[in-house]
Amino acid sequence: MPVNFFNPSCLTIITTKRVGISDANSDSNSPAFVLLDNEDKWDLTINNPNEREIEYRAIDYCINIFRTSDYDVKDEYADPSTFSSDAVGSNLIKRCEGFLFREDSSIVFFEIKTGIVKGWFTDASRKFEETILSFKEHHSDKVELIKNPIVSNTTKPRVPQNYAIQNRLLKDKTGLSIKIEITTVYDVA
């Protein structure tokens, strides 16, 4: 059964100049959500000065994606062509928070980290790897819209030591590089 990353129940339309995305409910297995106020609770700020319509598509805790192959995200030599996924199964992949979508323009996957936990950047990179590989598998018509993913960590405002290694691994497997948002702000062009 194909994975539908455009499931309408995981959609929030953004048309305002500035909004925030919060992952405050992740401990209760709830997806990250959009906030229009309470800026102190924003984990990622979206600046949209031209008030374009942007779709926020939640993935983590909203879309079930199961690994259907022996692909091992922890294996740096794993061949991405062996990755396969489905909407049903028993082995959930690592999923990033979601993505921002502008029709016929761009797709930007993002991950929010809010704690100082060892290995946070490796975890984010692996989430991008599996999520993006699954997206490419199920939405091959939109692959050219995918831009470099963003990781936002409000508690670690600097580049992690393993950035070069994890970035190379993701680039080798997905063709994309991770953009670290030190300021936790993403500007929509």
PDB file of C-alpha atoms in Angstrom:
ATOM      1  CA  MET A   1       0.000   0.000   0.000  1.00  0.00           C
ATOM      2  CA  PRO A   2       1.614   3.312  -1.049  1.00  0.00           C
ATOM      3  CA  VAL A   3       2.572   5.939   1.524  1.00  0.00           C
ATOM      4  CA  ASN A   4       0.640   9.180   1.011  1.00  0.00           C
ATOM      5  CA  PHE A   5       2.761  12.064   2.284  1.00  0.00           C
ATOM      6  CA  PHE A   6      -0.073  14.380   1.219  1.00  0.00           C
ATOM      7  CA  ASN A   7      -2.666  12.886   3.576  1.00  0.00           C
ATOM      8  CA  PRO A   8      -5.201  15.710   4.173  1.00  0.00           C
ATOM      9  CA  SER A   9      -5.495  14.886   7.887  1.00  0.00           C
ATOM     10  CA  CYS A  10      -1.825  15.891   8.341  1.00  0.00           C
ATOM     11  CA  LEU A  11      -2.151  19.281   6.610  1.00  0.00           C
ATOM     12  CA  THR A  12      -2.028  22.828   7.955  1.00  0.00           C
ATOM     13  CA  ILE A  13      -2.184  25.744   5.498  1.00  0.00           C
ATOM     14  CA  ILE A  14       0.055  28.720   6.342  1.00  0.00           C
ATOM     15  CA  THR A  15      -0.691  32.117   4.753  1.00  0.00           C
ATOM     16  CA  THR A  16       0.469  34.539   7.446  1.00  0.00           C
ATOM     17  CA  LYS A  17       3.723  36.514   7.453  1.00  0.00           C
ATOM     18  CA  ARG A  18       5.171  34.706  10.453  1.00  0.00           C
ATOM     19  CA  VAL A  19       4.263  31.498  12.295  1.00  0.00           C
ATOM     20  CA  GLY A  20       5.959  29.001  14.518  1.00  0.00           C
ATOM     21  CA  ILE A  21       6.074  25.242  14.590  1.00  0.00           C
ATOM     22  CA  SER A  22       6.245  23.533  17.960  1.00  0.00           C
ATOM     23  CA  ASP A  23       7.097  19.966  18.860  1.00  0.00           C
ATOM     24  CA  ALA A  24       6.035  20.439  22.471  1.00  0.00           C
ATOM     25  CA  ASN A  25       3.679  17.430  22.381  1.00  0.00           C
ATOM     26  CA  SER A  26       6.129  14.867  21.004  1.00  0.00           C
ATOM     27  CA  ASP A  27       6.236  13.056  24.353  1.00  0.00           C
ATOM     28  CA  SER A  28       2.525  12.307  23.922  1.00  0.00           C
ATOM     29  CA  ASN A  29       3.067  10.896  20.406  1.00  0.00           C
ATOM     30  CA  SER A  30       1.479  13.922  18.742  1.00  0.00           C
ATOM     31  CA  PRO A  31       2.744  15.627  15.584  1.00  0.00           C
ATOM     32  CA  ALA A  32       4.470  19.007  15.601  1.00  0.00           C
ATOM     33  CA  PHE A  33       1.919  21.794  15.157  1.00  0.00           C
ATOM     34  CA  VAL A  34       1.620  25.383  13.937  1.00  0.00           C
ATOM     35  CA  LEU A  35       1.299  28.244  16.417  1.00  0.00           C
ATOM     36  CA  LEU A  36       0.243  31.789  15.476  1.00  0.00           C
ATOM     37  CA  ASP A  37       1.087  33.253  18.879  1.00  0.00           C
ATOM     38  CA  ASN A  38       3.046  32.194  22.009  1.00  0.00           C
ATOM     39  CA  GLU A  39       6.386  32.802  20.276  1.00  0.00           C
ATOM     40  CA  ASP A  40       8.256  31.520  23.325  1.00  0.00           C
ATOM     41  CA  LYS A  41       6.938  28.052  22.418  1.00  0.00           C
ATOM     42  CA  TRP A  42       8.106  28.136  18.780  1.00  0.00           C
ATOM     43  CA  ASP A  43      10.810  25.594  17.934  1.00  0.00           C
ATOM     44  CA  LEU A  44      11.028  26.684  14.293  1.00  0.00           C
ATOM     45  CA  THR A  45       9.961  30.078  12.944  1.00  0.00           C
ATOM     46  CA  ILE A  46       8.588  30.358   9.412  1.00  0.00           C
ATOM     47  CA  ASN A  47       8.925  33.821   7.860  1.00  0.00           C
ATOM     48  CA  ASN A  48       6.540  34.273   4.943  1.00  0.00           C
ATOM     49  CA  PRO A  49       6.744  38.009   4.105  1.00  0.00           C
ATOM     50  CA  ASN A  50       4.773  37.690   0.852  1.00  0.00           C
ATOM     51  CA  GLU A  51       2.045  35.659   2.586  1.00  0.00           C
ATOM     52  CA  ARG A  52       2.265  32.864   0.048  1.00  0.00           C
ATOM     53  CA  GLU A  53       0.271  29.718   0.631  1.00  0.00           C
ATOM     54  CA  ILE A  54       2.528  27.140   2.235  1.00  0.00           C
ATOM     55  CA  GLU A  55       1.443  23.693   3.279  1.00  0.00           C
ATOM     56  CA  TYR A  56       2.861  22.251   6.469  1.00  0.00           C
ATOM     57  CA  ARG A  57       2.631  18.477   6.170  1.00  0.00           C
ATOM     58  CA  ALA A  58       3.151  16.609   9.450  1.00  0.00           C
ATOM     59  CA  ILE A  59       4.862  13.230   9.144  1.00  0.00           C
ATOM     60  CA  ASP A  60       6.048  12.045  12.567  1.00  0.00           C
ATOM     61  CA  TYR A  61       3.067  10.737  14.579  1.00  0.00           C
ATOM     62  CA  CYS A  62       0.765  11.459  11.630  1.00  0.00           C
ATOM     63  CA  ILE A  63       1.810   9.219   8.724  1.00  0.00           C
ATOM     64  CA  ASN A  64       2.735   5.589   9.278  1.00  0.00           C
ATOM     65  CA  ILE A  65       5.697   4.536   7.164  1.00  0.00           C
ATOM     66  CA  PHE A  66       7.003   0.996   7.525  1.00  0.00           C
ATOM     67  CA  ARG A  67      10.295  -0.401   6.249  1.00  0.00           C
ATOM     68  CA  THR A  68       9.654  -3.381   3.958  1.00  0.00           C
ATOM     69  CA  SER A  69      13.267  -4.247   3.202  1.00  0.00           C
ATOM     70  CA  ASP A  70      16.380  -5.153   5.162  1.00  0.00           C
ATOM     71  CA  TYR A  71      17.731  -1.613   4.751  1.00  0.00           C
ATOM     72  CA  ASP A  72      19.667  -0.569   7.873  1.00  0.00           C
ATOM     73  CA  VAL A  73      19.789   3.192   8.410  1.00  0.00           C
ATOM     74  CA  LYS A  74      22.633   2.670  10.925  1.00  0.00           C
ATOM     75  CA  ASP A  75      24.825   1.109   8.234  1.00  0.00           C
ATOM     76  CA  GLU A  76      26.779   3.900   6.560  1.00  0.00           C
ATOM     77  CA  TYR A  77      27.391   1.611   3.556  1.00  0.00           C
ATOM     78  CA  ALA A  78      23.717   0.678   3.092  1.00  0.00           C
ATOM     79  CA  ASP A  79      22.678   0.934  -0.550  1.00  0.00           C
ATOM     80  CA  PRO A  80      19.732   3.362  -0.833  1.00  0.00           C
ATOM     81  CA  SER A  81      18.447   1.482  -3.872  1.00  0.00           C
ATOM     82  CA  THR A  82      17.572  -1.407  -1.517  1.00  0.00           C
ATOM     83  CA  PHE A  83      15.293   0.788   0.627  1.00  0.00           C
ATOM     84  CA  SER A  84      11.559   0.142   0.365  1.00  0.00           C
ATOM     85  CA  SER A  85       8.594   1.250   2.459  1.00  0.00           C
ATOM     86  CA  ASP A  86       4.854   0.876   2.719  1.00  0.00           C
ATOM     87  CA  ALA A  87       1.878   2.297   4.619  1.00  0.00           C
ATOM     88  CA  VAL A  88       1.343  -1.028   6.427  1.00  0.00           C
ATOM     89  CA  GLY A  89       3.772  -3.264   8.252  1.00  0.00           C
ATOM     90  CA  SER A  90       5.450  -3.747  11.602  1.00  0.00           C
ATOM     91  CA  ASN A  91       8.801  -1.907  11.411  1.00  0.00           C
ATOM     92  CA  LEU A  92       8.305   1.887  11.487  1.00  0.00           C
ATOM     93  CA  ILE A  93      11.042   3.942   9.859  1.00  0.00           C
ATOM     94  CA  LYS A  94      12.652   6.922  11.565  1.00  0.00           C
ATOM     95  CA  ARG A  95      10.534   9.907  10.475  1.00  0.00           C
ATOM     96  CA  CYS A  96      11.301  13.614  10.584  1.00  0.00           C
ATOM     97  CA  GLU A  97       8.724  16.104  11.887  1.00  0.00           C
ATOM     98  CA  GLY A  98       7.349  17.037   8.490  1.00  0.00           C
ATOM     99  CA  PHE A  99       7.843  19.237   5.470  1.00  0.00           C
ATOM    100  CA  LEU A 100       6.881  22.598   4.049  1.00  0.00           C
ATOM    101  CA  PHE A 101       5.405  22.470   0.552  1.00  0.00           C
ATOM    102  CA  ARG A 102       4.852  25.205  -2.004  1.00  0.00           C
ATOM    103  CA  GLU A 103       2.917  23.936  -5.017  1.00  0.00           C
ATOM    104  CA  ASP A 104       5.244  23.350  -7.965  1.00  0.00           C
ATOM    105  CA  SER A 105       8.062  25.182  -6.158  1.00  0.00           C
ATOM    106  CA  SER A 106       9.663  23.484  -3.156  1.00  0.00           C
ATOM    107  CA  ILE A 107       9.592  20.790  -0.515  1.00  0.00           C
ATOM    108  CA  VAL A 108      11.681  21.342   2.614  1.00  0.00           C
ATOM    109  CA  PHE A 109      11.815  18.529   5.174  1.00  0.00           C
ATOM    110  CA  PHE A 110      12.602  19.573   8.735  1.00  0.00           C
ATOM    111  CA  GLU A 111      13.400  18.047  12.104  1.00  0.00           C
ATOM    112  CA  ILE A 112      13.077  19.770  15.469  1.00  0.00           C
ATOM    113  CA  LYS A 113      15.356  18.917  18.375  1.00  0.00           C
ATOM    114  CA  THR A 114      14.682  20.522  21.733  1.00  0.00           C
ATOM    115  CA  GLY A 115      17.091  18.823  24.094  1.00  0.00           C
ATOM    116  CA  ILE A 116      20.771  18.369  24.677  1.00  0.00           C
ATOM    117  CA  VAL A 117      20.972  14.664  23.984  1.00  0.00           C
ATOM    118  CA  LYS A 118      24.065  12.863  22.773  1.00  0.00           C
ATOM    119  CA  GLY A 119      23.637  11.849  19.163  1.00  0.00           C
ATOM    120  CA  TRP A 120      20.870  14.347  18.355  1.00  0.00           C
ATOM    121  CA  PHE A 121      22.364  15.266  14.994  1.00  0.00           C
ATOM    122  CA  THR A 122      22.950  11.655  13.941  1.00  0.00           C
ATOM    123  CA  ASP A 123      19.338  10.916  14.849  1.00  0.00           C
ATOM    124  CA  ALA A 124      18.111  13.870  12.764  1.00  0.00           C
ATOM    125  CA  SER A 125      20.239  12.787   9.795  1.00  0.00           C
ATOM    126  CA  ARG A 126      18.870   9.234   9.935  1.00  0.00           C
ATOM    127  CA  LYS A 127      15.305  10.530  10.130  1.00  0.00           C
ATOM    128  CA  PHE A 128      15.910  12.627   7.015  1.00  0.00           C
ATOM    129  CA  GLU A 129      17.518   9.684   5.245  1.00  0.00           C
ATOM    130  CA  GLU A 130      14.619   7.284   5.672  1.00  0.00           C
ATOM    131  CA  THR A 131      11.864   9.879   5.288  1.00  0.00           C
ATOM    132  CA  ILE A 132      13.321  11.288   2.078  1.00  0.00           C
ATOM    133  CA  LEU A 133      14.027   7.851   0.604  1.00  0.00           C
ATOM    134  CA  SER A 134      10.410   6.889   1.288  1.00  0.00           C
ATOM    135  CA  PHE A 135       9.106  10.144  -0.177  1.00  0.00           C
ATOM    136  CA  LYS A 136      11.167   9.615  -3.344  1.00  0.00           C
ATOM    137  CA  GLU A 137       9.823   6.067  -3.597  1.00  0.00           C
ATOM    138  CA  HIS A 138       6.158   7.080  -3.291  1.00  0.00           C
ATOM    139  CA  HIS A 139       6.154  10.544  -4.900  1.00  0.00           C
ATOM    140  CA  SER A 140       8.731  10.265  -7.670  1.00  0.00           C
ATOM    141  CA  ASP A 141       6.900  12.998  -9.608  1.00  0.00           C
ATOM    142  CA  LYS A 142       7.879  15.567  -6.949  1.00  0.00           C
ATOM    143  CA  VAL A 143      11.537  14.599  -6.354  1.00  0.00           C
ATOM    144  CA  GLU A 144      12.887  17.640  -8.213  1.00  0.00           C
ATOM    145  CA  LEU A 145      11.093  19.935  -5.734  1.00  0.00           C
ATOM    146  CA  ILE A 146      13.014  18.626  -2.694  1.00  0.00           C
ATOM    147  CA  LYS A 147      15.425  21.173  -1.205  1.00  0.00           C
ATOM    148  CA  ASN A 148      18.056  20.603   1.476  1.00  0.00           C
ATOM    149  CA  PRO A 149      16.412  19.599   4.785  1.00  0.00           C
ATOM    150  CA  ILE A 150      16.602  21.727   7.930  1.00  0.00           C
ATOM    151  CA  VAL A 151      17.358  20.676  11.481  1.00  0.00           C
ATOM    152  CA  SER A 152      16.469  23.165  14.207  1.00  0.00           C
ATOM    153  CA  ASN A 153      17.828  22.771  17.720  1.00  0.00           C
ATOM    154  CA  THR A 154      17.063  25.670  20.035  1.00  0.00           C
ATOM    155  CA  THR A 155      19.263  24.269  22.819  1.00  0.00           C
ATOM    156  CA  LYS A 156      22.375  23.538  20.710  1.00  0.00           C
ATOM    157  CA  PRO A 157      22.998  26.738  18.731  1.00  0.00           C
ATOM    158  CA  ARG A 158      26.173  25.555  17.020  1.00  0.00           C
ATOM    159  CA  VAL A 159      27.281  23.090  14.391  1.00  0.00           C
ATOM    160  CA  PRO A 160      27.776  19.591  15.878  1.00  0.00           C
ATOM    161  CA  GLN A 161      31.182  17.898  15.686  1.00  0.00           C
ATOM    162  CA  ASN A 162      29.893  15.108  13.442  1.00  0.00           C
ATOM    163  CA  TYR A 163      28.265  17.481  10.934  1.00  0.00           C
ATOM    164  CA  ALA A 164      30.679  16.726   8.086  1.00  0.00           C
ATOM    165  CA  ILE A 165      30.321  12.949   8.462  1.00  0.00           C
ATOM    166  CA  GLN A 166      26.524  12.892   8.775  1.00  0.00           C
ATOM    167  CA  ASN A 167      26.139  15.435   6.000  1.00  0.00           C
ATOM    168  CA  ARG A 168      28.298  13.325   3.654  1.00  0.00           C
ATOM    169  CA  LEU A 169      26.287  10.191   4.476  1.00  0.00           C
ATOM    170  CA  LEU A 170      22.992  11.947   3.771  1.00  0.00           C
ATOM    171  CA  LYS A 171      24.355  13.478   0.568  1.00  0.00           C
ATOM    172  CA  ASP A 172      25.592  10.055  -0.608  1.00  0.00           C
ATOM    173  CA  LYS A 173      22.224   8.418   0.065  1.00  0.00           C
ATOM    174  CA  THR A 174      19.712  11.132  -0.860  1.00  0.00           C
ATOM    175  CA  GLY A 175      21.664  13.716  -2.851  1.00  0.00           C
ATOM    176  CA  LEU A 176      20.828  16.385  -0.243  1.00  0.00           C
ATOM    177  CA  SER A 177      22.809  18.261   2.417  1.00  0.00           C
ATOM    178  CA  ILE A 178      21.501  19.188   5.853  1.00  0.00           C
ATOM    179  CA  LYS A 179      21.037  22.863   6.582  1.00  0.00           C
ATOM    180  CA  ILE A 180      21.417  23.683  10.260  1.00  0.00           C
ATOM    181  CA  GLU A 181      19.298  26.574  11.414  1.00  0.00           C
ATOM    182  CA  ILE A 182      21.215  28.134  14.280  1.00  0.00           C
ATOM    183  CA  THR A 183      18.577  30.854  14.566  1.00  0.00           C
ATOM    184  CA  THR A 184      15.714  28.354  14.124  1.00  0.00           C
ATOM    185  CA  VAL A 185      14.203  30.557  11.420  1.00  0.00           C
ATOM    186  CA  TYR A 186      13.281  29.496   7.897  1.00  0.00           C
ATOM    187  CA  ASP A 187      12.585  32.202   5.309  1.00  0.00           C
ATOM    188  CA  VAL A 188      10.171  31.341   2.524  1.00  0.00           C
ATOM    189  CA  ALA A 189      11.388  32.897  -0.722  1.00  0.00           C
TER     190      ALA A 189
END
